Amino acid sequence: MNNQLALLEQRVKTRLEAVKDPVSGKGLVSSGRILGLEARADGKVCFTIEAPSEAAARYVAVRDAADAAVRELEGVAEVPAVLTADATAVSANRRWL
């Protein structure tokens, strides 16, 4: 990764950290909700927000806020932000009859 992309990725992380996780109250980066962050030379910034499955609906607005925050950065042309729900917690609690 070249210096320009490294700087852009750091600026993206800063913006994402400013968006709060509604479950933990922490920023999206420090709460561990951001996966697969990639800043590309063509200005495309990709990332996934992994929400707990029981709160997935609350994260639609979070994804929209994260998308908007990153889109405002100079050098960003496109932000395909993906929202996914983590079913691990639900699976761990599932009982087989």
PDB file of C-alpha atoms in Angstrom:
ATOM      1  CA  MET A   1       0.000   0.000   0.000  1.00  0.00           C
ATOM      2  CA  ASN A   2       1.427   3.384  -0.920  1.00  0.00           C
ATOM      3  CA  ASN A   3       1.561   6.385   1.427  1.00  0.00           C
ATOM      4  CA  GLN A   4      -1.508   8.095  -0.074  1.00  0.00           C
ATOM      5  CA  LEU A   5      -3.651   4.995   0.413  1.00  0.00           C
ATOM      6  CA  ALA A   6      -2.313   4.461   3.933  1.00  0.00           C
ATOM      7  CA  LEU A   7      -3.228   8.058   4.802  1.00  0.00           C
ATOM      8  CA  LEU A   8      -6.681   7.688   3.275  1.00  0.00           C
ATOM      9  CA  GLU A   9      -7.266   4.469   5.205  1.00  0.00           C
ATOM     10  CA  GLN A  10      -6.247   6.194   8.448  1.00  0.00           C
ATOM     11  CA  ARG A  11      -8.615   9.095   7.732  1.00  0.00           C
ATOM     12  CA  VAL A  12     -11.404   6.602   7.007  1.00  0.00           C
ATOM     13  CA  LYS A  13     -10.751   4.840  10.336  1.00  0.00           C
ATOM     14  CA  THR A  14     -10.918   8.180  12.121  1.00  0.00           C
ATOM     15  CA  ARG A  15     -14.285   8.935  10.516  1.00  0.00           C
ATOM     16  CA  LEU A  16     -15.621   5.464  11.302  1.00  0.00           C
ATOM     17  CA  GLU A  17     -14.482   5.774  14.911  1.00  0.00           C
ATOM     18  CA  ALA A  18     -16.604   8.928  15.203  1.00  0.00           C
ATOM     19  CA  VAL A  19     -19.732   6.880  14.370  1.00  0.00           C
ATOM     20  CA  LYS A  20     -20.923   5.224  17.580  1.00  0.00           C
ATOM     21  CA  ASP A  21     -21.881   1.586  17.975  1.00  0.00           C
ATOM     22  CA  PRO A  22     -25.388   1.641  19.508  1.00  0.00           C
ATOM     23  CA  VAL A  23     -24.694  -1.472  21.579  1.00  0.00           C
ATOM     24  CA  SER A  24     -21.297  -0.669  23.120  1.00  0.00           C
ATOM     25  CA  GLY A  25     -21.332   3.128  22.832  1.00  0.00           C
ATOM     26  CA  LYS A  26     -17.778   2.978  21.438  1.00  0.00           C
ATOM     27  CA  GLY A  27     -16.685   4.006  17.962  1.00  0.00           C
ATOM     28  CA  LEU A  28     -17.222   1.456  15.192  1.00  0.00           C
ATOM     29  CA  VAL A  29     -13.494   0.722  14.871  1.00  0.00           C
ATOM     30  CA  SER A  30     -12.712   0.287  18.580  1.00  0.00           C
ATOM     31  CA  SER A  31     -15.874  -1.780  19.084  1.00  0.00           C
ATOM     32  CA  GLY A  32     -14.642  -4.265  16.471  1.00  0.00           C
ATOM     33  CA  ARG A  33     -17.633  -3.769  14.167  1.00  0.00           C
ATOM     34  CA  ILE A  34     -15.587  -2.862  11.058  1.00  0.00           C
ATOM     35  CA  LEU A  35     -14.300  -5.706   8.910  1.00  0.00           C
ATOM     36  CA  GLY A  36     -12.433  -5.774   5.596  1.00  0.00           C
ATOM     37  CA  LEU A  37     -11.601  -2.083   5.366  1.00  0.00           C
ATOM     38  CA  GLU A  38      -9.938  -1.351   2.026  1.00  0.00           C
ATOM     39  CA  ALA A  39      -9.033   1.972   0.417  1.00  0.00           C
ATOM     40  CA  ARG A  40      -8.202   1.727  -3.272  1.00  0.00           C
ATOM     41  CA  ALA A  41      -6.329   4.030  -5.644  1.00  0.00           C
ATOM     42  CA  ASP A  42      -9.516   4.657  -7.664  1.00  0.00           C
ATOM     43  CA  GLY A  43     -11.162   6.257  -4.596  1.00  0.00           C
ATOM     44  CA  LYS A  44     -13.303   3.267  -3.713  1.00  0.00           C
ATOM     45  CA  VAL A  45     -13.455   2.562   0.024  1.00  0.00           C
ATOM     46  CA  CYS A  46     -15.009  -0.751   1.049  1.00  0.00           C
ATOM     47  CA  PHE A  47     -15.883  -2.015   4.510  1.00  0.00           C
ATOM     48  CA  THR A  48     -18.358  -4.239   6.306  1.00  0.00           C
ATOM     49  CA  ILE A  49     -20.164  -3.442   9.529  1.00  0.00           C
ATOM     50  CA  GLU A  50     -20.889  -6.599  11.487  1.00  0.00           C
ATOM     51  CA  ALA A  51     -23.906  -6.109  13.719  1.00  0.00           C
ATOM     52  CA  PRO A  52     -25.189  -8.465  16.389  1.00  0.00           C
ATOM     53  CA  SER A  53     -28.106 -10.321  14.837  1.00  0.00           C
ATOM     54  CA  GLU A  54     -30.553  -9.326  17.578  1.00  0.00           C
ATOM     55  CA  ALA A  55     -29.840  -5.624  16.914  1.00  0.00           C
ATOM     56  CA  ALA A  56     -29.339  -5.691  13.139  1.00  0.00           C
ATOM     57  CA  ALA A  57     -32.231  -3.331  12.393  1.00  0.00           C
ATOM     58  CA  ARG A  58     -30.636  -0.635  14.585  1.00  0.00           C
ATOM     59  CA  TYR A  59     -27.488  -0.767  12.468  1.00  0.00           C
ATOM     60  CA  VAL A  60     -29.109   0.311   9.189  1.00  0.00           C
ATOM     61  CA  ALA A  61     -28.893   3.949  10.333  1.00  0.00           C
ATOM     62  CA  VAL A  62     -25.354   3.298  11.603  1.00  0.00           C
ATOM     63  CA  ARG A  63     -24.320   2.000   8.180  1.00  0.00           C
ATOM     64  CA  ASP A  64     -25.875   5.044   6.526  1.00  0.00           C
ATOM     65  CA  ALA A  65     -24.046   7.383   8.939  1.00  0.00           C
ATOM     66  CA  ALA A  66     -20.732   5.579   8.368  1.00  0.00           C
ATOM     67  CA  ASP A  67     -21.219   5.720   4.597  1.00  0.00           C
ATOM     68  CA  ALA A  68     -21.965   9.460   4.725  1.00  0.00           C
ATOM     69  CA  ALA A  69     -19.010  10.197   7.026  1.00  0.00           C
ATOM     70  CA  VAL A  70     -16.548   8.395   4.746  1.00  0.00           C
ATOM     71  CA  ARG A  71     -18.066   9.816   1.557  1.00  0.00           C
ATOM     72  CA  GLU A  72     -17.251  13.353   2.770  1.00  0.00           C
ATOM     73  CA  LEU A  73     -13.507  12.652   2.720  1.00  0.00           C
ATOM     74  CA  GLU A  74     -11.435  14.138  -0.070  1.00  0.00           C
ATOM     75  CA  GLY A  75     -10.276  11.407  -2.437  1.00  0.00           C
ATOM     76  CA  VAL A  76     -13.236   9.102  -1.796  1.00  0.00           C
ATOM     77  CA  ALA A  77     -15.292   8.409  -4.910  1.00  0.00           C
ATOM     78  CA  GLU A  78     -17.430   5.445  -3.878  1.00  0.00           C
ATOM     79  CA  VAL A  79     -18.343   3.732  -0.587  1.00  0.00           C
ATOM     80  CA  PRO A  80     -19.943   0.316  -0.890  1.00  0.00           C
ATOM     81  CA  ALA A  81     -20.561  -0.163   2.853  1.00  0.00           C
ATOM     82  CA  VAL A  82     -22.044  -3.558   3.677  1.00  0.00           C
ATOM     83  CA  LEU A  83     -24.073  -4.415   6.770  1.00  0.00           C
ATOM     84  CA  THR A  84     -24.096  -8.002   7.956  1.00  0.00           C
ATOM     85  CA  ALA A  85     -25.457  -9.662  11.086  1.00  0.00           C
ATOM     86  CA  ASP A  86     -23.371 -11.985  13.237  1.00  0.00           C
ATOM     87  CA  ALA A  87     -25.397 -15.098  13.910  1.00  0.00           C
ATOM     88  CA  THR A  88     -22.704 -16.648  16.143  1.00  0.00           C
ATOM     89  CA  ALA A  89     -24.325 -15.511  19.367  1.00  0.00           C
ATOM     90  CA  VAL A  90     -27.701 -16.859  18.257  1.00  0.00           C
ATOM     91  CA  SER A  91     -26.177 -20.166  17.140  1.00  0.00           C
ATOM     92  CA  ALA A  92     -24.325 -20.566  20.441  1.00  0.00           C
ATOM     93  CA  ASN A  93     -27.608 -20.230  22.318  1.00  0.00           C
ATOM     94  CA  ARG A  94     -29.587 -22.576  20.067  1.00  0.00           C
ATOM     95  CA  ARG A  95     -30.620 -25.828  21.681  1.00  0.00           C
ATOM     96  CA  TRP A  96     -31.163 -29.013  19.755  1.00  0.00           C
ATOM     97  CA  LEU A  97     -34.300 -30.926  20.708  1.00  0.00           C
TER      98      LEU A  97
END
